[in-house]
PDB file of C-alpha atoms in Angstrom:
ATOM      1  CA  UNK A  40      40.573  -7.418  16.278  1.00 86.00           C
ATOM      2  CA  UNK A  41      40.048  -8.761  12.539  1.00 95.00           C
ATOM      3  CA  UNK A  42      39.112  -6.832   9.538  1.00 98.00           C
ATOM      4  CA  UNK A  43      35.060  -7.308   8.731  1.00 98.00           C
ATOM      5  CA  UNK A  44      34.714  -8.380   4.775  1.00 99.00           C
ATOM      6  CA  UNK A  45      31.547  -7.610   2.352  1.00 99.00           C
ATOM      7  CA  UNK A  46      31.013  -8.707  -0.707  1.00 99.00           C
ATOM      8  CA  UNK A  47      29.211  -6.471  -2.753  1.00 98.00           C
ATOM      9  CA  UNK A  48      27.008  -7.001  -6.072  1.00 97.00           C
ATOM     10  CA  UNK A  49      25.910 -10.368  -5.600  1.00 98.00           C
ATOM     11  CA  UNK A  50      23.241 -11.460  -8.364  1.00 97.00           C
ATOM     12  CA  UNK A  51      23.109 -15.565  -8.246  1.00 97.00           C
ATOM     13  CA  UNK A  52      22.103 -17.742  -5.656  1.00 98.00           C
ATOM     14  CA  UNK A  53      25.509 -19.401  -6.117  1.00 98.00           C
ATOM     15  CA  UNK A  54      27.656 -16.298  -5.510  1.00 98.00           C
ATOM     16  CA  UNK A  55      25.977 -16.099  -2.423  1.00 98.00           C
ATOM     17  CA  UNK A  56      26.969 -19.525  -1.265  1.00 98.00           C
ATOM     18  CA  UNK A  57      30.501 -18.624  -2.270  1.00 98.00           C
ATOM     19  CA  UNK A  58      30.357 -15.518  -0.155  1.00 99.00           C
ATOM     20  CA  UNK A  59      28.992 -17.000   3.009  1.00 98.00           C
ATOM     21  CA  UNK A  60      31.474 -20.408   2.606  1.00 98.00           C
ATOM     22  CA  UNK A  61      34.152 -18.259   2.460  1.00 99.00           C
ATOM     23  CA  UNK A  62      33.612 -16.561   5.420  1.00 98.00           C
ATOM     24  CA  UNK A  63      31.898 -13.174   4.128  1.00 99.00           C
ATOM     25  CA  UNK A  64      30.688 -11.331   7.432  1.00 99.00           C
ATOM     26  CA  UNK A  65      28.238  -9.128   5.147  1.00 99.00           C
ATOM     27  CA  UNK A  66      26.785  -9.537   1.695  1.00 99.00           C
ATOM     28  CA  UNK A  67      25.827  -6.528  -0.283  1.00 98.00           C
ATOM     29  CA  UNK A  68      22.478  -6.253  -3.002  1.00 98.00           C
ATOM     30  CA  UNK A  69      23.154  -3.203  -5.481  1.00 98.00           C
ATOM     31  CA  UNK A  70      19.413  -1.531  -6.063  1.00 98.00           C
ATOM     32  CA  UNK A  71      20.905   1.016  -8.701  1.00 96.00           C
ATOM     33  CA  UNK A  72      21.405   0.900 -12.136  1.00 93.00           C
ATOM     34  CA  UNK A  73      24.519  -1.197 -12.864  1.00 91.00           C
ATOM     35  CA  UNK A  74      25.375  -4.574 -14.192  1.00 90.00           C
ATOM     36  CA  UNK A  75      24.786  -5.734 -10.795  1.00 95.00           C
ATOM     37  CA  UNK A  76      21.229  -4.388 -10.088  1.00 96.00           C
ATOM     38  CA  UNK A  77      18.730  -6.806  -8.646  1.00 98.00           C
ATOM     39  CA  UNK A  78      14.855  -6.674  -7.867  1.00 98.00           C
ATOM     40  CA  UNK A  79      13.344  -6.546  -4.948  1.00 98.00           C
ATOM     41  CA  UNK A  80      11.868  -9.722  -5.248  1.00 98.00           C
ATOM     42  CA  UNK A  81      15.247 -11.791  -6.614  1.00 98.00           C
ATOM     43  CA  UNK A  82      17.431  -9.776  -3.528  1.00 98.00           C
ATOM     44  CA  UNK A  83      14.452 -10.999  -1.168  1.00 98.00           C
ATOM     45  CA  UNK A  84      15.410 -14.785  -3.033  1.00 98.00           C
ATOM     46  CA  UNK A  85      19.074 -14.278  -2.613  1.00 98.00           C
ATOM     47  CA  UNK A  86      18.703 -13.010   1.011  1.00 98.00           C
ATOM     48  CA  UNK A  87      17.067 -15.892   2.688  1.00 98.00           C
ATOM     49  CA  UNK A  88      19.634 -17.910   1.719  1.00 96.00           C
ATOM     50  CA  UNK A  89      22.126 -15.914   3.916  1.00 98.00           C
ATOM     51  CA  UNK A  90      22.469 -17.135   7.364  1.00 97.00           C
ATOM     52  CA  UNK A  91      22.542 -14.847  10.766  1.00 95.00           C
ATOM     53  CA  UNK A  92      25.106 -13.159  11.112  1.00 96.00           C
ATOM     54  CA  UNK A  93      25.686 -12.709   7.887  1.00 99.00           C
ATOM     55  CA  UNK A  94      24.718  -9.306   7.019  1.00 99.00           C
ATOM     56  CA  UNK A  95      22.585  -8.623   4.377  1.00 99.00           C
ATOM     57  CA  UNK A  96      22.918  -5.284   3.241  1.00 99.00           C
ATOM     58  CA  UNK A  97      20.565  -2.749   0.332  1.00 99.00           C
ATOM     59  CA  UNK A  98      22.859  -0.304  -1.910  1.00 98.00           C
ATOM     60  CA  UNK A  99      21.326   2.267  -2.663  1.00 98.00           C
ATOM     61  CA  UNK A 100      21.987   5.590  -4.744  1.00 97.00           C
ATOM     62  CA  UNK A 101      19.577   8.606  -4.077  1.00 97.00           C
ATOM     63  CA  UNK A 102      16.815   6.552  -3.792  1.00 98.00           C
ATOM     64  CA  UNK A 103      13.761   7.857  -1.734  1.00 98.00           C
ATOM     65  CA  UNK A 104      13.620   7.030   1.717  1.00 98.00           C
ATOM     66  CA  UNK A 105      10.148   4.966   0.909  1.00 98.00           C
ATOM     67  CA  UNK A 106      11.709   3.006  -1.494  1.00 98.00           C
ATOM     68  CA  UNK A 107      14.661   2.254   0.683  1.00 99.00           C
ATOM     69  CA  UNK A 108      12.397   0.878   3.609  1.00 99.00           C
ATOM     70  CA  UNK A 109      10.365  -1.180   0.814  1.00 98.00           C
ATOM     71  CA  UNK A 110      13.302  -2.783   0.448  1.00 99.00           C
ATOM     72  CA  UNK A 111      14.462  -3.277   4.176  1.00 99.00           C
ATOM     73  CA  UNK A 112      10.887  -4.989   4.392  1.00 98.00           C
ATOM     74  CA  UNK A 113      10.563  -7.157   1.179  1.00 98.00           C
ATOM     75  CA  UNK A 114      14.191  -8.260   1.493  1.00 99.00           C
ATOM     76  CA  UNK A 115      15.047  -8.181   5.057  1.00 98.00           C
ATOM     77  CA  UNK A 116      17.921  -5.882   4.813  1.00 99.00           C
ATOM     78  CA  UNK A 117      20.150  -5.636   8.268  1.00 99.00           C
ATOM     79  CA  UNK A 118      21.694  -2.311   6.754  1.00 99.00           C
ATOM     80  CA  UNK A 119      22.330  -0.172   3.920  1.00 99.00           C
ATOM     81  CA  UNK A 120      24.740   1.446   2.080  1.00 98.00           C
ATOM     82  CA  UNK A 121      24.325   4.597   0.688  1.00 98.00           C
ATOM     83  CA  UNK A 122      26.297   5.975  -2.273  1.00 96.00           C
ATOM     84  CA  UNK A 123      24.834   9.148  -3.140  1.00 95.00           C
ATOM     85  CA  UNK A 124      23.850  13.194  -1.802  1.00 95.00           C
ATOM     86  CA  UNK A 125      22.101  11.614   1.055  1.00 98.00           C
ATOM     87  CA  UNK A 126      21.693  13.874   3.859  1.00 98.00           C
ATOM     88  CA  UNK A 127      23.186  13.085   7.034  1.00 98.00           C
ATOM     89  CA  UNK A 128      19.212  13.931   8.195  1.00 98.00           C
ATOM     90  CA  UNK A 129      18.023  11.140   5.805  1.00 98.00           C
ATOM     91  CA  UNK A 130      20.838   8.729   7.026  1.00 98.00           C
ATOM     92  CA  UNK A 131      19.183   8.974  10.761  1.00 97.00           C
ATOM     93  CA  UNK A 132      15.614   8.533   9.918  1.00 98.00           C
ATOM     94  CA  UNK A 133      16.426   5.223   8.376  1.00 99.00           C
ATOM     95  CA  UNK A 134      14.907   2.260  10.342  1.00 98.00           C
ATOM     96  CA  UNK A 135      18.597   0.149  10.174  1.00 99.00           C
ATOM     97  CA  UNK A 136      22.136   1.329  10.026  1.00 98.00           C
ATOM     98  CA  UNK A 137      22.950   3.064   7.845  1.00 98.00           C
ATOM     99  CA  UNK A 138      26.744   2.920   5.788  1.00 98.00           C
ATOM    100  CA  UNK A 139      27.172   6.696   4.409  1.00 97.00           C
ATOM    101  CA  UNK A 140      29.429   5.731   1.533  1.00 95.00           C
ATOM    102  CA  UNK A 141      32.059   9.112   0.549  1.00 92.00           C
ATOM    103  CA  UNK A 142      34.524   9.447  -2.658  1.00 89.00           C
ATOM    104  CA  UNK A 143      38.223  10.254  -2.670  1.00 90.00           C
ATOM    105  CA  UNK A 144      39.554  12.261  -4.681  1.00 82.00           C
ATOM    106  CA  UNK A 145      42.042  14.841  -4.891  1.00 74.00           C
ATOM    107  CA  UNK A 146      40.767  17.066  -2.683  1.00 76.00           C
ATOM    108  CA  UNK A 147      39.224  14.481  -0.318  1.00 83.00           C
ATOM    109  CA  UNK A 148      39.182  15.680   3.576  1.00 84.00           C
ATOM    110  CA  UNK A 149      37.851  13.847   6.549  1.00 89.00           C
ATOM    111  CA  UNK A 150      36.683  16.855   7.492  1.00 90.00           C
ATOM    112  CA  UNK A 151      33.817  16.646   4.619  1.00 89.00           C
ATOM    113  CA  UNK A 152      32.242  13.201   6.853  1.00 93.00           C
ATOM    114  CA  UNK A 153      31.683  15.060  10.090  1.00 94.00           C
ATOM    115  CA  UNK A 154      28.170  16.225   9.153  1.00 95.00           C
ATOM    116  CA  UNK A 155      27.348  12.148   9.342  1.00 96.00           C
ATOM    117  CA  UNK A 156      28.582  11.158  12.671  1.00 94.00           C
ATOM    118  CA  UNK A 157      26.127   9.658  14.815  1.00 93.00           C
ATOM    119  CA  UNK A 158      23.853  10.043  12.179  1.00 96.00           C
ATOM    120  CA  UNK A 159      25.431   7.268  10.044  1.00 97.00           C
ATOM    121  CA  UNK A 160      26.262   3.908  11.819  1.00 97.00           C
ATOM    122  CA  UNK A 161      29.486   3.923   9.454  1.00 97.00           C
ATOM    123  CA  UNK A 162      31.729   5.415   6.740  1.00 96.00           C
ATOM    124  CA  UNK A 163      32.777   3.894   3.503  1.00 96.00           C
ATOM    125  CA  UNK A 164      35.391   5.233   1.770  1.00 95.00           C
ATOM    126  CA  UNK A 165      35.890   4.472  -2.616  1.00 93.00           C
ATOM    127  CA  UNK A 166      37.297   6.337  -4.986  1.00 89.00           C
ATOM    128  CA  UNK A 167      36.541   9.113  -7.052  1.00 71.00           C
ATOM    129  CA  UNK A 168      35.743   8.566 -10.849  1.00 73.00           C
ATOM    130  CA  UNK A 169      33.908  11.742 -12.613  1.00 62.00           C
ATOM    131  CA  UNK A 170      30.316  10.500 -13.613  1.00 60.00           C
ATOM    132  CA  UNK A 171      30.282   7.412 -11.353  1.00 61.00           C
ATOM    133  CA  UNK A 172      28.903   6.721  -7.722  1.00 55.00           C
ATOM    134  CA  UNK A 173      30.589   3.355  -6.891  1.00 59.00           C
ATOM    135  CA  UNK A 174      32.189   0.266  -8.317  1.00 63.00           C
ATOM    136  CA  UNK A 175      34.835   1.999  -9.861  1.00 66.00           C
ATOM    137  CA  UNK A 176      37.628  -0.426  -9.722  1.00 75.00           C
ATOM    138  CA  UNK A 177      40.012   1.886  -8.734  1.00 84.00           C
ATOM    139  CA  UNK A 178      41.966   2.266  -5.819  1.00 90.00           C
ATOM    140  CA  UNK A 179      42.933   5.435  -4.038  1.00 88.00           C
ATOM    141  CA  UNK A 180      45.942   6.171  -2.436  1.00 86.00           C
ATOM    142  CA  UNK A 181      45.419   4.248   0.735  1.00 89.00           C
ATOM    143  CA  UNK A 182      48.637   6.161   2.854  1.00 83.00           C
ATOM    144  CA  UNK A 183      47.806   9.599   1.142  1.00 82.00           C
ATOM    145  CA  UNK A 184      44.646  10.538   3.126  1.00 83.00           C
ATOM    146  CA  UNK A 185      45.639  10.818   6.642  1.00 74.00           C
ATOM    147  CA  UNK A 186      44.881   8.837   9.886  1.00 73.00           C
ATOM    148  CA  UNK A 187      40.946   8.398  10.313  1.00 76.00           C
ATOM    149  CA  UNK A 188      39.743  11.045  12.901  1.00 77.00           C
ATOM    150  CA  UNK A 189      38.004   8.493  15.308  1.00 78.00           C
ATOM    151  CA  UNK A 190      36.040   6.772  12.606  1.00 80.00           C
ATOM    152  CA  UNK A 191      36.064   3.624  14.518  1.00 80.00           C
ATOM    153  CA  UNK A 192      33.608   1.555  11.808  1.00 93.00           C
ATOM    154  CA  UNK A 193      35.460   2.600   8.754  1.00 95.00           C
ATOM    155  CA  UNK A 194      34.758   0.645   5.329  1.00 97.00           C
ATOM    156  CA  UNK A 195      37.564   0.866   2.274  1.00 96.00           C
ATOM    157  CA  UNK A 196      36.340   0.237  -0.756  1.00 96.00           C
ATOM    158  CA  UNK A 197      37.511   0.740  -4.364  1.00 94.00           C
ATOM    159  CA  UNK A 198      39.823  -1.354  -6.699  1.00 94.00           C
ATOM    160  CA  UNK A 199      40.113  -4.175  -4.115  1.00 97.00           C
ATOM    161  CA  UNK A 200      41.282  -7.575  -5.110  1.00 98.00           C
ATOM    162  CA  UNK A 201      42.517 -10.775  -3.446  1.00 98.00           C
ATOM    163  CA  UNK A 202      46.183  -9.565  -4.206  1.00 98.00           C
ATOM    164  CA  UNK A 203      46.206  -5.784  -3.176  1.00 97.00           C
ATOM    165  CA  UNK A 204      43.703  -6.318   0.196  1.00 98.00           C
ATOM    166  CA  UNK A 205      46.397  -7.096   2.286  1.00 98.00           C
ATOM    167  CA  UNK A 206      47.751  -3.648   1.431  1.00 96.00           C
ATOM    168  CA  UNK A 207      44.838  -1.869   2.163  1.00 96.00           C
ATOM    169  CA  UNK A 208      44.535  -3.576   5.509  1.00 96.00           C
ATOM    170  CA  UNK A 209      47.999  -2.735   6.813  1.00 95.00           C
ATOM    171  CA  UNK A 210      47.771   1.399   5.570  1.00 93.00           C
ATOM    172  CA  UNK A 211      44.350   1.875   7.122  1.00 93.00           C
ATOM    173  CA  UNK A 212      43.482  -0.917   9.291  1.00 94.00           C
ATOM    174  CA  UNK A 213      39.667  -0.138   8.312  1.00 95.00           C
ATOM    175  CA  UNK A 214      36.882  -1.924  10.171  1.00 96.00           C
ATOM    176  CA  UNK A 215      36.208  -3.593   7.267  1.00 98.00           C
ATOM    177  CA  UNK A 216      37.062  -4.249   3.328  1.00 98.00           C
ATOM    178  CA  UNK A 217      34.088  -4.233   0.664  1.00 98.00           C
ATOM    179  CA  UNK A 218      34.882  -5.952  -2.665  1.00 98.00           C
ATOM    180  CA  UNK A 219      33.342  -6.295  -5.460  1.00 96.00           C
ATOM    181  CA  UNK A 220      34.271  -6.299  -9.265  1.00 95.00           C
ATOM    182  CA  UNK A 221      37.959  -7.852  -7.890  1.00 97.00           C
ATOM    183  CA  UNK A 222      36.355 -11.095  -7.300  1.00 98.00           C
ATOM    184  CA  UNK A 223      34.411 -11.473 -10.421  1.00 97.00           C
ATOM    185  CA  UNK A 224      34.752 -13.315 -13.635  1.00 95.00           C
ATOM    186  CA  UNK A 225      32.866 -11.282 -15.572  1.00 92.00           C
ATOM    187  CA  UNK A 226      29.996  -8.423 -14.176  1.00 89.00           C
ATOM    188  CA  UNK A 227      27.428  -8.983 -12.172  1.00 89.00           C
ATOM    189  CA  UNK A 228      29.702 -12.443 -12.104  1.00 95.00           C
ATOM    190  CA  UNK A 229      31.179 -13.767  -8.803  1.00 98.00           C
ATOM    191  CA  UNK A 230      34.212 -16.545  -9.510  1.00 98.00           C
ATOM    192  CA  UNK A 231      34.154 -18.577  -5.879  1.00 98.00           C
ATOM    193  CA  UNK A 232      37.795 -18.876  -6.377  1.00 99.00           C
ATOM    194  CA  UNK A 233      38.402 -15.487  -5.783  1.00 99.00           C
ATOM    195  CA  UNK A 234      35.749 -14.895  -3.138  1.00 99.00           C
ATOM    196  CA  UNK A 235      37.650 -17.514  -1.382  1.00 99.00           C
ATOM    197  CA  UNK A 236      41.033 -16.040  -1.952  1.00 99.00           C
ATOM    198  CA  UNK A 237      40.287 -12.592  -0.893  1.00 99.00           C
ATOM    199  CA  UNK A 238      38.638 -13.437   2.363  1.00 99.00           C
ATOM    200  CA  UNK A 239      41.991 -15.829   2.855  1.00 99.00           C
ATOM    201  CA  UNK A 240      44.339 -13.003   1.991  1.00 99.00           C
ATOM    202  CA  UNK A 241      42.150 -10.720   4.995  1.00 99.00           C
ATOM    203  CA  UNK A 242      42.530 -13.534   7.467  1.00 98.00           C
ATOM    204  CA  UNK A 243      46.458 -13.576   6.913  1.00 98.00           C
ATOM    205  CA  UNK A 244      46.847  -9.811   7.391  1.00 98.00           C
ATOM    206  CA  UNK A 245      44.981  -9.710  10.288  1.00 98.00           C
ATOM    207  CA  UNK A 246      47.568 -12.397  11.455  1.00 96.00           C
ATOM    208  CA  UNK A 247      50.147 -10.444  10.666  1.00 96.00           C
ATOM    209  CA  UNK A 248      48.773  -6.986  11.662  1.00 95.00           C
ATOM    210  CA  UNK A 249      46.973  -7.622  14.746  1.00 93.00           C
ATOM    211  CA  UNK A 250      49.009 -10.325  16.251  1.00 84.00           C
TER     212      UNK A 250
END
């Protein structure tokens, strides 16, 4: 076992060179408004740079389902994340799988995800910030939300950075770990240095936690 890592909101050919040198097992294009939005046609240049296995994956927040599948055609997505209301009906009809992102908060319950199983491929889990959908920066309380309910491809997101990963790791032992603001230099800015610390700081947990 060993703990999948994506690196999110990559905007420069050179970030995603730093990704996939350090190991990344997924890379992530962010098609909403944010510092880290791309177009179609600079995620399609980005993307063939990205060798198989290397997952390229569309972020997406309540965009219509033809202008995610645009984009699974022009850029050759392998899945996508989706951060908004999506219905679990929407997450099925999409041609590849699909990552149902959910926010914790205060009131967060597992019991709110059912709905999406077997209807999204997996479950990402960030945090809760009024007003925002993602790339918060902000961690949630990792040992305060219970045991996942059989949730065997679970994504944490949310605040992560190359000194707090290992953390996360050992209180959920997620599928995988999505990063993205914790290994920048400034937004929409990737520092290799961190990429390549973070993915190092994963590999030594999973030493450590699956031994």
């Amino acid at each position: 076992m060993r703990t999948r890592i994506k690196i999110c909101g990559l905007t420069r050919a050179e970030d995603v060179r730093a990704a996939v040198e350090a190991g990344a097992d997924a890379v992530g294009f962010v098609f909403a408004p944010s510092s880290r939005q791309v177009t179609l046609d600079d995620a399609a240049r980005l993307a063939a740079a990205v060798p198989p296995p290397v997952a390229r994956v569309g972020v997406f927040v309540d965009a219509s389902f033809e202008e995610v599948e645009s984009a699974v055609r022009v850029v050759g997505l392998t899945a996508v994340q989706l951060c908004g209301s999506e219905t679990p009906e929407f997450c099925s009809g999409i041609s590849v799988p699909v990552i149902k992102a959910s926010r914790v908060g205060t009131a967060f319950a597992w019991t709110a995800l059912e709905p999406y199983r077997g209807q999204a491929a997996a479950q990402l889990l960030d945090t809760y910030v009024s007003g925002k959908m993602g790339g918060t920066s902000k961690t949630f309380a990792w040992n305060d939300i219970g045991e996942s309910p059989g949730w065997a491809s679970l994504f944490v997101a949310g605040g992560l950075t190359p000194s707090n990963v290992a953390e996360a790791v050992r209180a959920m032992r997620p599928f995988a770990v999505d990063v993205s603001s914790g290994v920048e230099s400034a937004p929409g800015l990737k520092d290799p240095s961190l990429i390549a610390a973070f993915c190092a700081a994963v590999r030594a947990v999973d030493q450590e936690v699956y031994r």
